mmCIF file of C-alpha atoms in Angstrom:
data_model
loop_
_atom_site.group_PDB
_atom_site.id
_atom_site.type_symbol
_atom_site.label_atom_id
_atom_site.label_comp_id
_atom_site.label_asym_id
_atom_site.label_seq_id
_atom_site.Cartn_x
_atom_site.Cartn_y
_atom_site.Cartn_z
ATOM 1 C CA MET A 290 -25.355 -11.218 -19.608
ATOM 2 C CA LYS A 291 -23.549 -11.317 -16.291
ATOM 3 C CA LYS A 292 -20.501 -9.077 -16.091
ATOM 4 C CA LYS A 293 -17.209 -10.748 -15.155
ATOM 5 C CA ILE A 294 -15.658 -8.548 -12.494
ATOM 6 C CA PRO A 295 -11.911 -8.521 -11.716
ATOM 7 C CA GLN A 296 -11.330 -10.004 -8.261
ATOM 8 C CA VAL A 297 -8.700 -8.789 -5.810
ATOM 9 C CA VAL A 298 -7.694 -9.423 -2.219
ATOM 10 C CA THR A 299 -6.135 -7.472 0.627
ATOM 11 C CA ILE A 300 -4.018 -9.376 3.158
ATOM 12 C CA ALA A 301 -3.794 -7.000 6.080
ATOM 13 C CA GLY A 302 -5.164 -5.800 9.392
ATOM 14 C CA SER A 303 -8.506 -4.359 10.386
ATOM 15 C CA ASP A 304 -8.969 -0.701 11.317
ATOM 16 C CA SER A 305 -12.045 -0.555 13.533
ATOM 17 C CA GLY A 306 -12.261 3.175 12.768
ATOM 18 C CA GLY A 307 -12.702 2.428 9.065
ATOM 19 C CA GLY A 308 -10.097 4.819 7.669
ATOM 20 C CA ALA A 309 -7.150 2.523 7.006
ATOM 21 C CA GLY A 310 -6.287 -1.166 6.750
ATOM 22 C CA VAL A 311 -8.661 -3.660 5.218
ATOM 23 C CA GLN A 312 -11.555 -1.217 5.445
ATOM 24 C CA ALA A 313 -9.762 1.423 3.340
ATOM 25 C CA ASP A 314 -8.678 -1.248 0.874
ATOM 26 C CA LEU A 315 -12.216 -2.531 0.374
ATOM 27 C CA LYS A 316 -13.582 0.997 -0.057
ATOM 28 C CA THR A 317 -10.921 1.665 -2.689
ATOM 29 C CA PHE A 318 -11.663 -1.596 -4.497
ATOM 30 C CA GLN A 319 -15.343 -0.683 -4.630
ATOM 31 C CA ALA A 320 -14.605 2.835 -5.873
ATOM 32 C CA ARG A 321 -12.350 1.461 -8.627
ATOM 33 C CA GLU A 322 -14.941 -1.142 -9.669
ATOM 34 C CA VAL A 323 -13.252 -4.414 -8.737
ATOM 35 C CA PHE A 324 -14.579 -7.103 -6.400
ATOM 36 C CA GLY A 325 -12.612 -6.976 -3.172
ATOM 37 C CA MET A 326 -11.929 -9.791 -0.735
ATOM 38 C CA SER A 327 -9.953 -9.862 2.500
ATOM 39 C CA ILE A 328 -7.630 -12.045 4.517
ATOM 40 C CA PHE A 329 -7.396 -10.680 8.059
ATOM 41 C CA VAL A 330 -3.956 -11.001 9.642
ATOM 42 C CA GLY A 331 -4.458 -8.640 12.572
ATOM 43 C CA LEU A 332 -7.120 -6.635 14.379
ATOM 44 C CA THR A 333 -6.890 -3.209 15.940
ATOM 45 C CA ALA A 334 -8.915 -1.182 18.412
ATOM 46 C CA GLN A 335 -8.469 2.100 16.586
ATOM 47 C CA ASN A 336 -10.012 5.488 15.871
ATOM 48 C CA THR A 337 -8.811 8.776 14.381
ATOM 49 C CA LEU A 338 -7.026 9.575 17.659
ATOM 50 C CA GLY A 339 -4.789 6.524 17.490
ATOM 51 C CA VAL A 340 -4.456 2.784 18.001
ATOM 52 C CA GLN A 341 -5.493 1.681 21.464
ATOM 53 C CA ASP A 342 -4.661 -2.008 21.041
ATOM 54 C CA SER A 343 -3.856 -4.622 18.411
ATOM 55 C CA ILE A 344 -3.727 -8.412 18.201
ATOM 56 C CA GLY A 345 -2.794 -10.984 15.604
ATOM 57 C CA VAL A 346 -5.280 -13.411 14.092
ATOM 58 C CA PRO A 347 -4.219 -17.042 14.753
ATOM 59 C CA CYS A 348 -1.859 -18.091 11.967
ATOM 60 C CA SER A 349 -3.804 -21.303 11.377
ATOM 61 C CA PHE A 350 -6.867 -19.172 10.642
ATOM 62 C CA VAL A 351 -4.865 -16.940 8.286
ATOM 63 C CA GLU A 352 -3.990 -20.105 6.349
ATOM 64 C CA LYS A 353 -7.641 -21.158 6.275
ATOM 65 C CA GLN A 354 -8.613 -17.826 4.747
ATOM 66 C CA PHE A 355 -6.041 -18.299 1.981
ATOM 67 C CA GLU A 356 -7.323 -21.806 1.314
ATOM 68 C CA SER A 357 -10.958 -20.672 1.152
ATOM 69 C CA LEU A 358 -10.301 -17.912 -1.363
ATOM 70 C CA ALA A 359 -7.964 -19.977 -3.526
ATOM 71 C CA ALA A 360 -10.549 -22.759 -3.760
ATOM 72 C CA ASP A 361 -13.263 -20.554 -5.266
ATOM 73 C CA PHE A 362 -12.142 -17.228 -6.715
ATOM 74 C CA GLU A 363 -10.069 -16.084 -9.689
ATOM 75 C CA ILE A 364 -8.000 -13.443 -7.940
ATOM 76 C CA LYS A 365 -6.111 -11.224 -10.379
ATOM 77 C CA ALA A 366 -4.041 -9.098 -7.968
ATOM 78 C CA ALA A 367 -3.294 -8.858 -4.245
ATOM 79 C CA LYS A 368 -1.734 -6.609 -1.641
ATOM 80 C CA THR A 369 -0.289 -6.940 1.823
ATOM 81 C CA GLY A 370 -0.545 -4.353 4.586
ATOM 82 C CA MET A 371 -0.209 -4.735 8.355
ATOM 83 C CA LEU A 372 1.305 -8.182 9.048
ATOM 84 C CA VAL A 373 1.757 -7.955 12.846
ATOM 85 C CA ASP A 374 4.911 -9.968 13.614
ATOM 86 C CA GLU A 375 7.536 -12.443 12.403
ATOM 87 C CA GLU A 376 5.287 -15.496 12.710
ATOM 88 C CA HIS A 377 2.492 -13.880 10.710
ATOM 89 C CA VAL A 378 4.855 -12.638 7.984
ATOM 90 C CA LYS A 379 6.236 -16.151 7.599
ATOM 91 C CA THR A 380 2.712 -17.558 7.408
ATOM 92 C CA VAL A 381 1.682 -15.056 4.732
ATOM 93 C CA VAL A 382 4.842 -15.745 2.698
ATOM 94 C CA LYS A 383 4.239 -19.494 2.891
ATOM 95 C CA CYS A 384 0.642 -19.080 1.754
ATOM 96 C CA LEU A 385 1.495 -16.680 -1.074
ATOM 97 C CA LYS A 386 3.911 -19.263 -2.472
ATOM 98 C CA ARG A 387 1.095 -21.838 -2.539
ATOM 99 C CA VAL A 388 -1.491 -19.780 -4.426
ATOM 100 C CA ASN A 389 -1.644 -17.737 -7.613
ATOM 101 C CA PHE A 390 -3.155 -14.387 -6.674
ATOM 102 C CA GLY A 391 -1.495 -12.474 -9.520
ATOM 103 C CA PRO A 392 0.720 -9.384 -9.094
ATOM 104 C CA LEU A 393 1.523 -8.579 -5.466
ATOM 105 C CA VAL A 394 1.704 -5.035 -4.074
ATOM 106 C CA VAL A 395 3.526 -4.893 -0.738
ATOM 107 C CA ASP A 396 2.740 -1.913 1.488
ATOM 108 C CA PRO A 397 5.180 -2.454 4.401
ATOM 109 C CA VAL A 398 2.975 -1.009 7.141
ATOM 110 C CA MET A 399 5.010 -0.447 10.291
ATOM 111 C CA ILE A 400 3.722 2.558 12.233
ATOM 112 C CA ALA A 401 0.245 4.086 12.513
ATOM 113 C CA LYS A 402 -0.312 7.848 12.041
ATOM 114 C CA GLY A 403 -0.402 8.322 15.806
ATOM 115 C CA GLY A 404 2.921 6.551 16.327
ATOM 116 C CA HIS A 405 1.670 3.114 17.468
ATOM 117 C CA SER A 406 3.873 0.290 16.167
ATOM 118 C CA LEU A 407 1.965 -2.086 13.885
ATOM 119 C CA LEU A 408 4.856 -4.458 13.186
ATOM 120 C CA ASP A 409 6.959 -6.499 15.572
ATOM 121 C CA GLN A 410 10.681 -5.714 15.220
ATOM 122 C CA GLY A 411 11.489 -9.364 14.561
ATOM 123 C CA ALA A 412 9.402 -9.255 11.395
ATOM 124 C CA ILE A 413 11.518 -6.708 9.536
ATOM 125 C CA ALA A 414 14.279 -9.157 8.583
ATOM 126 C CA VAL A 415 11.692 -11.667 7.367
ATOM 127 C CA ILE A 416 9.999 -9.006 5.249
ATOM 128 C CA LYS A 417 13.335 -8.063 3.667
ATOM 129 C CA GLU A 418 14.498 -11.621 3.074
ATOM 130 C CA GLU A 419 11.270 -13.442 2.222
ATOM 131 C CA LEU A 420 8.390 -11.068 1.368
ATOM 132 C CA LEU A 421 10.072 -8.387 -0.736
ATOM 133 C CA PRO A 422 11.310 -10.900 -3.347
ATOM 134 C CA LEU A 423 7.637 -11.803 -3.972
ATOM 135 C CA ALA A 424 6.598 -8.175 -4.560
ATOM 136 C CA THR A 425 5.674 -6.872 -7.982
ATOM 137 C CA VAL A 426 5.462 -3.403 -6.442
ATOM 138 C CA LEU A 427 6.765 -2.102 -3.100
ATOM 139 C CA THR A 428 5.161 1.104 -1.779
ATOM 140 C CA PRO A 429 6.988 2.337 1.357
ATOM 141 C CA ASN A 430 6.709 5.817 2.784
ATOM 142 C CA LEU A 431 10.001 7.403 3.800
ATOM 143 C CA PRO A 432 10.046 6.233 7.464
ATOM 144 C CA GLU A 433 9.322 2.669 6.296
ATOM 145 C CA ALA A 434 11.981 2.881 3.578
ATOM 146 C CA GLU A 435 14.499 4.123 6.152
ATOM 147 C CA VAL A 436 13.842 1.081 8.322
ATOM 148 C CA LEU A 437 14.281 -1.243 5.344
ATOM 149 C CA VAL A 438 17.549 0.295 4.087
ATOM 150 C CA GLY A 439 18.940 1.215 7.483
ATOM 151 C CA TYR A 440 19.807 4.891 6.973
ATOM 152 C CA LYS A 441 18.285 8.380 6.930
ATOM 153 C CA ILE A 442 16.720 9.505 3.657
ATOM 154 C CA ASP A 443 17.160 13.280 3.647
ATOM 155 C CA SER A 444 17.840 14.229 0.019
ATOM 156 C CA GLU A 445 16.844 13.315 -3.514
ATOM 157 C CA GLU A 446 20.144 11.474 -3.859
ATOM 158 C CA THR A 447 19.606 9.245 -0.816
ATOM 159 C CA LEU A 448 15.990 8.700 -1.823
ATOM 160 C CA CYS A 449 16.993 7.466 -5.281
ATOM 161 C CA GLN A 450 19.753 5.333 -3.777
ATOM 162 C CA ALA A 451 17.271 3.768 -1.351
ATOM 163 C CA GLY A 452 15.012 2.920 -4.278
ATOM 164 C CA LEU A 453 17.856 1.045 -5.963
ATOM 165 C CA GLU A 454 18.716 -0.820 -2.757
ATOM 166 C CA LEU A 455 15.105 -1.834 -2.213
ATOM 167 C CA GLN A 456 14.991 -3.117 -5.768
ATOM 168 C CA GLN A 457 18.132 -5.138 -5.074
ATOM 169 C CA LEU A 458 16.308 -6.795 -2.156
ATOM 170 C CA GLY A 459 13.999 -8.379 -4.733
ATOM 171 C CA SER A 460 11.052 -6.050 -5.270
ATOM 172 C CA LYS A 461 10.729 -5.496 -9.005
ATOM 173 C CA ASN A 462 9.219 -1.998 -8.900
ATOM 174 C CA ILE A 463 9.462 0.659 -6.206
ATOM 175 C CA VAL A 464 7.216 3.603 -5.366
ATOM 176 C CA MET A 465 8.851 5.741 -2.689
ATOM 177 C CA LYS A 466 6.034 7.835 -1.247
ATOM 178 C CA GLY A 467 7.474 11.253 -0.479
ATOM 179 C CA GLY A 468 4.782 12.779 1.700
ATOM 180 C CA HIS A 469 7.276 13.013 4.590
ATOM 181 C CA PHE A 470 10.013 14.490 2.394
ATOM 182 C CA SER A 471 10.493 18.276 2.175
ATOM 183 C CA GLU A 472 7.277 18.922 4.098
ATOM 184 C CA ALA A 473 7.842 22.672 3.757
ATOM 185 C CA SER A 474 7.567 22.360 -0.022
ATOM 186 C CA HIS A 475 4.341 23.194 -1.835
ATOM 187 C CA LEU A 476 4.683 19.921 -3.763
ATOM 188 C CA ALA A 477 4.275 16.310 -2.632
ATOM 189 C CA ARG A 478 6.685 14.171 -4.652
ATOM 190 C CA ASP A 479 6.862 10.396 -5.051
ATOM 191 C CA PHE A 480 9.767 8.579 -6.695
ATOM 192 C CA VAL A 481 9.030 5.642 -8.989
ATOM 193 C CA LEU A 482 11.652 3.117 -10.093
ATOM 194 C CA LEU A 483 10.494 0.457 -12.544
ATOM 195 C CA GLU A 484 11.960 -2.969 -13.258
ATOM 196 C CA ASP A 485 13.335 -1.882 -16.652
ATOM 197 C CA GLY A 486 15.325 0.933 -15.050
ATOM 198 C CA THR A 487 12.884 3.705 -15.965
ATOM 199 C CA SER A 488 12.437 6.219 -13.163
ATOM 200 C CA PHE A 489 10.319 9.320 -12.693
ATOM 201 C CA TRP A 490 8.744 11.564 -10.088
ATOM 202 C CA MET A 491 5.054 12.131 -9.507
ATOM 203 C CA GLU A 492 4.311 15.646 -8.304
ATOM 204 C CA SER A 493 1.106 17.115 -6.935
ATOM 205 C CA PRO A 494 0.155 20.126 -4.785
ATOM 206 C CA ARG A 495 0.680 19.500 -1.080
ATOM 207 C CA ILE A 496 -2.633 19.743 0.791
ATOM 208 C CA GLN A 497 -2.501 21.131 4.343
ATOM 209 C CA THR A 498 -4.822 18.801 6.246
ATOM 210 C CA ASN A 499 -4.880 16.346 9.141
ATOM 211 C CA ASN A 500 -7.203 14.057 7.197
ATOM 212 C CA THR A 501 -4.646 11.710 5.679
ATOM 213 C CA HIS A 502 -5.310 8.566 7.684
ATOM 214 C CA GLY A 503 -5.049 5.505 5.444
ATOM 215 C CA THR A 504 -3.381 7.226 2.488
ATOM 216 C CA GLY A 505 -0.806 4.466 2.048
ATOM 217 C CA ASP A 506 -3.432 1.725 2.132
ATOM 218 C CA THR A 507 -5.656 3.593 -0.294
ATOM 219 C CA PHE A 508 -2.802 4.288 -2.714
ATOM 220 C CA SER A 509 -1.515 0.705 -2.774
ATOM 221 C CA SER A 510 -4.975 -0.854 -3.062
ATOM 222 C CA CYS A 511 -5.753 1.397 -6.024
ATOM 223 C CA ILE A 512 -2.661 0.025 -7.796
ATOM 224 C CA VAL A 513 -3.985 -3.479 -7.106
ATOM 225 C CA ALA A 514 -7.386 -2.613 -8.562
ATOM 226 C CA GLU A 515 -5.923 -1.127 -11.739
ATOM 227 C CA LEU A 516 -3.555 -4.066 -12.294
ATOM 228 C CA ALA A 517 -6.482 -6.466 -11.924
ATOM 229 C CA LYS A 518 -8.322 -4.530 -14.630
ATOM 230 C CA GLY A 519 -5.400 -5.052 -16.989
ATOM 231 C CA LYS A 520 -3.729 -1.646 -16.753
ATOM 232 C CA LYS A 521 -0.001 -1.419 -17.413
ATOM 233 C CA LEU A 522 1.983 -0.854 -14.230
ATOM 234 C CA GLU A 523 3.041 2.727 -14.967
ATOM 235 C CA GLU A 524 -0.559 3.699 -15.732
ATOM 236 C CA ALA A 525 -1.800 1.902 -12.600
ATOM 237 C CA ILE A 526 0.658 3.838 -10.426
ATOM 238 C CA LEU A 527 -0.328 7.175 -11.969
ATOM 239 C CA LEU A 528 -4.032 6.419 -11.552
ATOM 240 C CA ALA A 529 -3.410 5.540 -7.905
ATOM 241 C CA LYS A 530 -1.633 8.872 -7.389
ATOM 242 C CA ARG A 531 -4.536 10.718 -9.016
ATOM 243 C CA PHE A 532 -7.012 8.768 -6.860
ATOM 244 C CA ILE A 533 -5.312 9.496 -3.543
ATOM 245 C CA GLN A 534 -4.704 13.136 -4.497
ATOM 246 C CA GLY A 535 -8.421 13.514 -5.156
ATOM 247 C CA ALA A 536 -9.280 11.691 -1.933
ATOM 248 C CA ILE A 537 -7.170 14.177 0.062
ATOM 249 C CA THR A 538 -8.174 17.295 -1.878
ATOM 250 C CA GLU A 539 -11.908 16.605 -1.605
ATOM 251 C CA GLY A 540 -11.618 15.930 2.110
ATOM 252 C CA ILE A 541 -14.281 14.843 4.581
ATOM 253 C CA GLU A 542 -14.586 15.411 8.334
ATOM 254 C CA VAL A 543 -14.797 12.200 10.373
ATOM 255 C CA GLY A 544 -13.625 11.854 13.965
ATOM 256 C CA HIS A 545 -11.549 14.213 16.105
ATOM 257 C CA GLY A 546 -7.985 13.325 15.134
ATOM 258 C CA HIS A 547 -6.241 12.245 11.935
ATOM 259 C CA GLY A 548 -9.333 11.734 9.800
ATOM 260 C CA PRO A 549 -9.685 9.449 6.773
ATOM 261 C CA THR A 550 -9.499 10.360 3.113
ATOM 262 C CA ASN A 551 -12.544 10.579 0.846
ATOM 263 C CA HIS A 552 -13.014 7.377 -1.144
ATOM 264 C CA TRP A 553 -15.923 8.963 -3.050
ATOM 265 C CA ALA A 554 -13.683 11.630 -4.550
ATOM 266 C CA SER A 555 -12.984 12.017 -8.255
ATOM 267 C CA LEU A 556 -9.558 11.480 -9.812
ATOM 268 C CA SER A 557 -7.347 14.541 -9.476
ATOM 269 C CA GLU A 558 -6.054 16.297 -12.587
ATOM 270 C CA GLU A 559 -3.218 17.893 -10.582
ATOM 271 C CA VAL A 560 -0.685 15.057 -10.827
ATOM 272 C CA THR A 561 2.366 15.630 -13.006
ATOM 273 C CA GLN A 562 4.805 12.963 -14.191
ATOM 274 C CA VAL A 563 8.371 14.276 -14.291
ATOM 275 C CA PHE A 564 11.190 12.262 -15.868
ATOM 276 C CA LYS A 565 14.751 12.992 -14.791
#
């Protein structure tokens, strides 16, 4: 008998270097045994040293991609990544309201590892007002969260407060990725705030490495894969943390700059869930 495979889609930008963006999402989908599809919103000329250039895909073609997938596939979960600018965010929001792609994970990609801006400033207000209310899960890192809430996150108190404010913007569940927080600490800590008010931290050993390109994409796309397979949200988030921890711990050497993570790696056993 033919096996029915959960189907998922990434709505994001291309990384020509293969470590982040749509390429990282598809590698994660494959590793987590779901069938991955893609809607390209932007393209980059990129390697491990940085982003040399980027362009948006014509919005009319973005719409065509949505229409093609919706007409044929049974998509069970989706994610957004790099969305380029205000016009493209509005196009993606309009299309998401037309289709049923299941739970939506929003990774608000704004800045590449090397510092290149991947989101037009005019798009931020549209993301806050129109995209975040569609999100089942929002997965910002601290610099992205700071842009969304408008203040510096420099303590556990401000981090937790930012999570509440992001939830008030419409996103049901928040994962505040803490890789940039307390970088001198031996632990990497992520704050999770669920729709029912439950909150906890995920802790794992901090790995000293430059090979973390695409961690946010990989983490969020793993949540998508697990949701499509029917996992409860809390379990999906924990599995994603274990997946990305393994992908960093079992590192690979590719390129001469900020290298990618290892999508072949096994799930890490070094993730601890801490309720407070």
